[in-house]
mmCIF file of C-alpha atoms in Angstrom:
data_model
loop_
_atom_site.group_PDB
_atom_site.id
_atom_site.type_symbol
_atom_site.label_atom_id
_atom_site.label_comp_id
_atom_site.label_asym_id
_atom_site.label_seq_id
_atom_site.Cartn_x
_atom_site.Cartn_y
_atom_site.Cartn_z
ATOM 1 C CA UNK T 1 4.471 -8.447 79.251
ATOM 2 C CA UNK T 2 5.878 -4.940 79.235
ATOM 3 C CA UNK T 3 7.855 -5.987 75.778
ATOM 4 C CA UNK T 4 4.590 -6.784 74.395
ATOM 5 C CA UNK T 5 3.053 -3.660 75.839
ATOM 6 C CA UNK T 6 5.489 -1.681 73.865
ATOM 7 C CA UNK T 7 5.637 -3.372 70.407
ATOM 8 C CA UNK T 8 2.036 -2.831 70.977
ATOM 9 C CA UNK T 9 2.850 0.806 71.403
ATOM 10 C CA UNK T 10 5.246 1.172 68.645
ATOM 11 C CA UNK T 11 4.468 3.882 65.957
ATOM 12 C CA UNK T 12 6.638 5.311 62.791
ATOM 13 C CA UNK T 13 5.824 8.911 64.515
ATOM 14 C CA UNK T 14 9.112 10.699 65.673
ATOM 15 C CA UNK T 15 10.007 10.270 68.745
ATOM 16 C CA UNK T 16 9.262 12.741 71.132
ATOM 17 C CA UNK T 17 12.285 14.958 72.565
ATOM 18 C CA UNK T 18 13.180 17.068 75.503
ATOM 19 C CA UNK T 19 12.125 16.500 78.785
ATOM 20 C CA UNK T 20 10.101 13.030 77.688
ATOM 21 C CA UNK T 21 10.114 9.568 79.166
ATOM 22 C CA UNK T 22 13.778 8.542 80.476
ATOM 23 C CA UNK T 23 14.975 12.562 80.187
ATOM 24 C CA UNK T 24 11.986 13.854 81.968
ATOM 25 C CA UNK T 25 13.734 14.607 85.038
ATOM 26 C CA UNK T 26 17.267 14.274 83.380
ATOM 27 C CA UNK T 27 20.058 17.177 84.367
ATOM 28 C CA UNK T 28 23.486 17.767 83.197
ATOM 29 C CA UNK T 29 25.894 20.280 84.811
ATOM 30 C CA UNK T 30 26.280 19.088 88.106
ATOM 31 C CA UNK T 31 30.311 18.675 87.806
ATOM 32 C CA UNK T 32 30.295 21.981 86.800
ATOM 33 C CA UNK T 33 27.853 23.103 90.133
ATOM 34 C CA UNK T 34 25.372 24.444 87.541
ATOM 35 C CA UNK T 35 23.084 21.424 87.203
ATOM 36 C CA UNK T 36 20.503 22.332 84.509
ATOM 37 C CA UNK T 37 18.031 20.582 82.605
ATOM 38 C CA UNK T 38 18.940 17.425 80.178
ATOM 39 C CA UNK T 39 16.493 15.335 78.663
ATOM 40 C CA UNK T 40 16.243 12.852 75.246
ATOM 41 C CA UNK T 41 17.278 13.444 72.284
ATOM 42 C CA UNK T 42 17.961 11.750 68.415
ATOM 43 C CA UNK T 43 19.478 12.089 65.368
ATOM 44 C CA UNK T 44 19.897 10.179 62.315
ATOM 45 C CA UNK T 45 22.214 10.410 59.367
ATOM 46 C CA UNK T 46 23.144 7.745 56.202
ATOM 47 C CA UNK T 47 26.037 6.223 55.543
ATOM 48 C CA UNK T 48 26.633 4.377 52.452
ATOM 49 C CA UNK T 49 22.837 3.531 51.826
ATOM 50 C CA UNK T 50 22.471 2.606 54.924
ATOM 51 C CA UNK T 51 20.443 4.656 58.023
ATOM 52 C CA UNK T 52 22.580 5.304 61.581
ATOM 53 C CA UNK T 53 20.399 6.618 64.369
ATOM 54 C CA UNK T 54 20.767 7.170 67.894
ATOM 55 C CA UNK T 55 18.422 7.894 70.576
ATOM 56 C CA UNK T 56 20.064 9.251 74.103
ATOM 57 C CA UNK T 57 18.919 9.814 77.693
ATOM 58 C CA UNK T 58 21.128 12.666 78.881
ATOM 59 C CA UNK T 59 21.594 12.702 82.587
ATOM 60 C CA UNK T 60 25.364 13.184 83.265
ATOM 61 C CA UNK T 61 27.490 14.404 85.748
ATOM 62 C CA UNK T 62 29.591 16.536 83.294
ATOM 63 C CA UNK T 63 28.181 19.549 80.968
ATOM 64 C CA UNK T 64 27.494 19.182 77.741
ATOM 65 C CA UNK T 65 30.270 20.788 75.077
ATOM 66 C CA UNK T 66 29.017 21.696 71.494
ATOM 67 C CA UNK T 67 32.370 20.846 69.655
ATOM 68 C CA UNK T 68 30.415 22.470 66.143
ATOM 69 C CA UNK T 69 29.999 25.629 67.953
ATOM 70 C CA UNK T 70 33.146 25.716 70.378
ATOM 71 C CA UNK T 71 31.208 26.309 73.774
ATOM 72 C CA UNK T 72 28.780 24.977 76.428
ATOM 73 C CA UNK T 73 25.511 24.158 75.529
ATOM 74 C CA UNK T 74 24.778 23.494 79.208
ATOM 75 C CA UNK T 75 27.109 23.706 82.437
ATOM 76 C CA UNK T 76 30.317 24.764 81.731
ATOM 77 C CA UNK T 77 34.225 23.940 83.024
ATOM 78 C CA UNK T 78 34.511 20.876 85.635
ATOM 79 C CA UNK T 79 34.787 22.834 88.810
ATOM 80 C CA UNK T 80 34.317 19.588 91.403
ATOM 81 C CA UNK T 81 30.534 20.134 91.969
ATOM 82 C CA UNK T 82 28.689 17.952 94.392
ATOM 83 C CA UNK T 83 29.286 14.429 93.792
ATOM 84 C CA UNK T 84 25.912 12.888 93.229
ATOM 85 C CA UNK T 85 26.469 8.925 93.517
ATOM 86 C CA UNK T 86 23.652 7.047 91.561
ATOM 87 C CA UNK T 87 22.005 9.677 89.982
ATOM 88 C CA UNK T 88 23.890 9.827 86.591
ATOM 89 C CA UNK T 89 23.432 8.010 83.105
ATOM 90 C CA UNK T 90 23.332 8.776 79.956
ATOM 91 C CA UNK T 91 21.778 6.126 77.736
ATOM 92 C CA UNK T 92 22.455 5.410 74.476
ATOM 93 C CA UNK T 93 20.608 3.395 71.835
ATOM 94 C CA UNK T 94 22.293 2.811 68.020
ATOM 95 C CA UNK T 95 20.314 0.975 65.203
ATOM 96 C CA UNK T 96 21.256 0.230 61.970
ATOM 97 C CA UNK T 97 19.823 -1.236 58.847
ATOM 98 C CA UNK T 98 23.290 -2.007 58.204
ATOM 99 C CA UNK T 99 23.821 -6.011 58.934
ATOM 100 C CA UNK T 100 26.147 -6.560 61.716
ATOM 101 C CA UNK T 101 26.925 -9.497 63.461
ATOM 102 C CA UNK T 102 26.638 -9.545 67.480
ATOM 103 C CA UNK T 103 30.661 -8.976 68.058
ATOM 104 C CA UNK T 104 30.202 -6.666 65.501
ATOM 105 C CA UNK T 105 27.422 -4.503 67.483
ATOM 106 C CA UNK T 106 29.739 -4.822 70.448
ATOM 107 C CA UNK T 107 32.624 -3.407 68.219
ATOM 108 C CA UNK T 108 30.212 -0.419 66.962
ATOM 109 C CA UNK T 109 28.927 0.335 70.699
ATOM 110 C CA UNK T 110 32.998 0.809 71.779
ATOM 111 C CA UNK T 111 33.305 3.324 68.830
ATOM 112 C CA UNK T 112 29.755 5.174 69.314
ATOM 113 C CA UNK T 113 31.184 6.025 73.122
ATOM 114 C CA UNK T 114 33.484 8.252 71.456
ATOM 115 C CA UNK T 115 30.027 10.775 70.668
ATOM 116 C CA UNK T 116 29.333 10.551 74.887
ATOM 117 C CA UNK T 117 32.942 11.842 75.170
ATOM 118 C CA UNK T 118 33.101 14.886 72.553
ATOM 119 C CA UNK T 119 29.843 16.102 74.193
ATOM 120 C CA UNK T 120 29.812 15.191 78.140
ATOM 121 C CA UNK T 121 32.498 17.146 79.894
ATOM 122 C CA UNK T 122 34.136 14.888 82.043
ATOM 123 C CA UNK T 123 32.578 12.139 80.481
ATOM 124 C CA UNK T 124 32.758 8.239 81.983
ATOM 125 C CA UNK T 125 33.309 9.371 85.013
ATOM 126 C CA UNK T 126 33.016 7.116 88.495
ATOM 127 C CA UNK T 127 29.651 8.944 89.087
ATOM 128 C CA UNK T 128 28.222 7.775 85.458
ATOM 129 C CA UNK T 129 26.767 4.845 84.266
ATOM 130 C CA UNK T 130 26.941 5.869 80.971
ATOM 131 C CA UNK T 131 26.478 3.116 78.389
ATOM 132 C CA UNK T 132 24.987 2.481 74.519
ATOM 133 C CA UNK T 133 23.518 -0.402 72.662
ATOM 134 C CA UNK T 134 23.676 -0.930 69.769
ATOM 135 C CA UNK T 135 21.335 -3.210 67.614
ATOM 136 C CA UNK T 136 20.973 -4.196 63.624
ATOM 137 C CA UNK T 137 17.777 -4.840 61.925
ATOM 138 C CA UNK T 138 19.074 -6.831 59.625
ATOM 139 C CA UNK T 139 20.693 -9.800 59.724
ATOM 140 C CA UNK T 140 23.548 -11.074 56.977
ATOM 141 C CA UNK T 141 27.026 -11.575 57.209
ATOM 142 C CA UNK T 142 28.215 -8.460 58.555
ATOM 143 C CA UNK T 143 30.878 -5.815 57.795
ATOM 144 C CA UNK T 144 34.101 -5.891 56.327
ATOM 145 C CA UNK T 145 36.531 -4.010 58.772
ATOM 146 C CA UNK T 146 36.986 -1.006 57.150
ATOM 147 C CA UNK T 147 33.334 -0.461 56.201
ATOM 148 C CA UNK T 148 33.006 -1.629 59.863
ATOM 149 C CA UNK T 149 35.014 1.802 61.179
ATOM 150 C CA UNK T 150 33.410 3.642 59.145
ATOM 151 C CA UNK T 151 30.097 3.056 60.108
ATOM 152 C CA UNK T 152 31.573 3.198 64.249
ATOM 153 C CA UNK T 153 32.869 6.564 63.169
ATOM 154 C CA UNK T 154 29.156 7.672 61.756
ATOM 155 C CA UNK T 155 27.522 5.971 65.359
ATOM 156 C CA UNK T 156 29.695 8.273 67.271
ATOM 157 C CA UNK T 157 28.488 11.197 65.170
ATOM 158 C CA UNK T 158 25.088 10.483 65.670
ATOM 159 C CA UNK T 159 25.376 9.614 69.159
ATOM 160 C CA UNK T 160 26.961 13.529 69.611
ATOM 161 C CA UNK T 161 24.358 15.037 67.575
ATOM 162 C CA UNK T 162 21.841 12.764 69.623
ATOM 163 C CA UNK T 163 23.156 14.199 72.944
ATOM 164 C CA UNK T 164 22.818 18.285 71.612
ATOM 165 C CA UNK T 165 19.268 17.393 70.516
ATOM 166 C CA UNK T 166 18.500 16.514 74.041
ATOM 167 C CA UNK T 167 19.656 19.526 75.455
ATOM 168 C CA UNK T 168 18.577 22.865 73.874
ATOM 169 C CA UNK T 169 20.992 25.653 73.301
ATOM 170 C CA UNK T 170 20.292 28.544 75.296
ATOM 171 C CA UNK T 171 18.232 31.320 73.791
ATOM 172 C CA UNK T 172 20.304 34.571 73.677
#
């Protein structure tokens, strides 16, 4: 019933980002005892005619690191901060036009982590539940392997761009 309820819902508008549905009440920081806001963000890029996109709840334990800019976008160094057991995940979604098989998706979602670690300082910690799905729309053979790490590489791109969307710099 609540599938139904949102295909029903579904709509080609973008997405809406910040402090929205699963990163309403979202905060990132808290290893860093500076706990400020997350919240959901995307991003999208192509890759060899093909679209990549990611969608991610941002609600981690660590701070997030801008690796573009070289410095925090939000918390800062790990300095132990209160341990806060259960109340961290980030969540990660990756689709694809690109067709992948199901061991393939699994293969993709191992790569895409690698975007949760450039960005979430410490990242995968014992306090997270950090985890991403991936999912193709369409359906055909799959990937060779090659085009197949390429495409991981672009996920984990996306997936770090996804995670700076959903929290803002801060405004000098």
């Amino acid at each position: 019933e609540s599938g139904r309820a949102a295909a029903a819902a579904a709509s080609t508008a973008p997405l809406p980002r910040g402090r929205v549905g699963a990163g309403a009440g979202a905060r990132v920081g808290k290893a860093a005892g500076t706990a400020v806001a997350g919240g959901f963000g995307t991003a999208a890029a192509r890759w060899e005619g093909h679209v990549v996109a990611a969608g991610a709840a941002v609600n981690a334990y660590g701070s997030v690191w801008d690796p573009g800019a070289g410095r925090w976008r939000a918390g800062g160094p790990f300095a132990g901060g209160r341990a806060e057991l259960g109340g961290n995940t980030t969540l990660v979604v990756v689709a694809t036009d690109a067709p992948l098989s199901k061991p393939q998706c699994t293969n993709i979602a191992w790569m895409a982590t690698a975007g949760l670690a450039r960005t979430l300082v410490p990242a995968f910690t014992p306090l997270d539940g950090d985890t991403v799905f991936v999912a193709s729309t369409r359906p055909g053979p799959g990937l060779g392997p090659l085009a197949l790490g390429a495409l991981g590489h672009a996920a984990a791109e996306v997936v770090a761009a996804a995670i700076l969307d959903a929290v803002p710099a801060p405004r000098s």
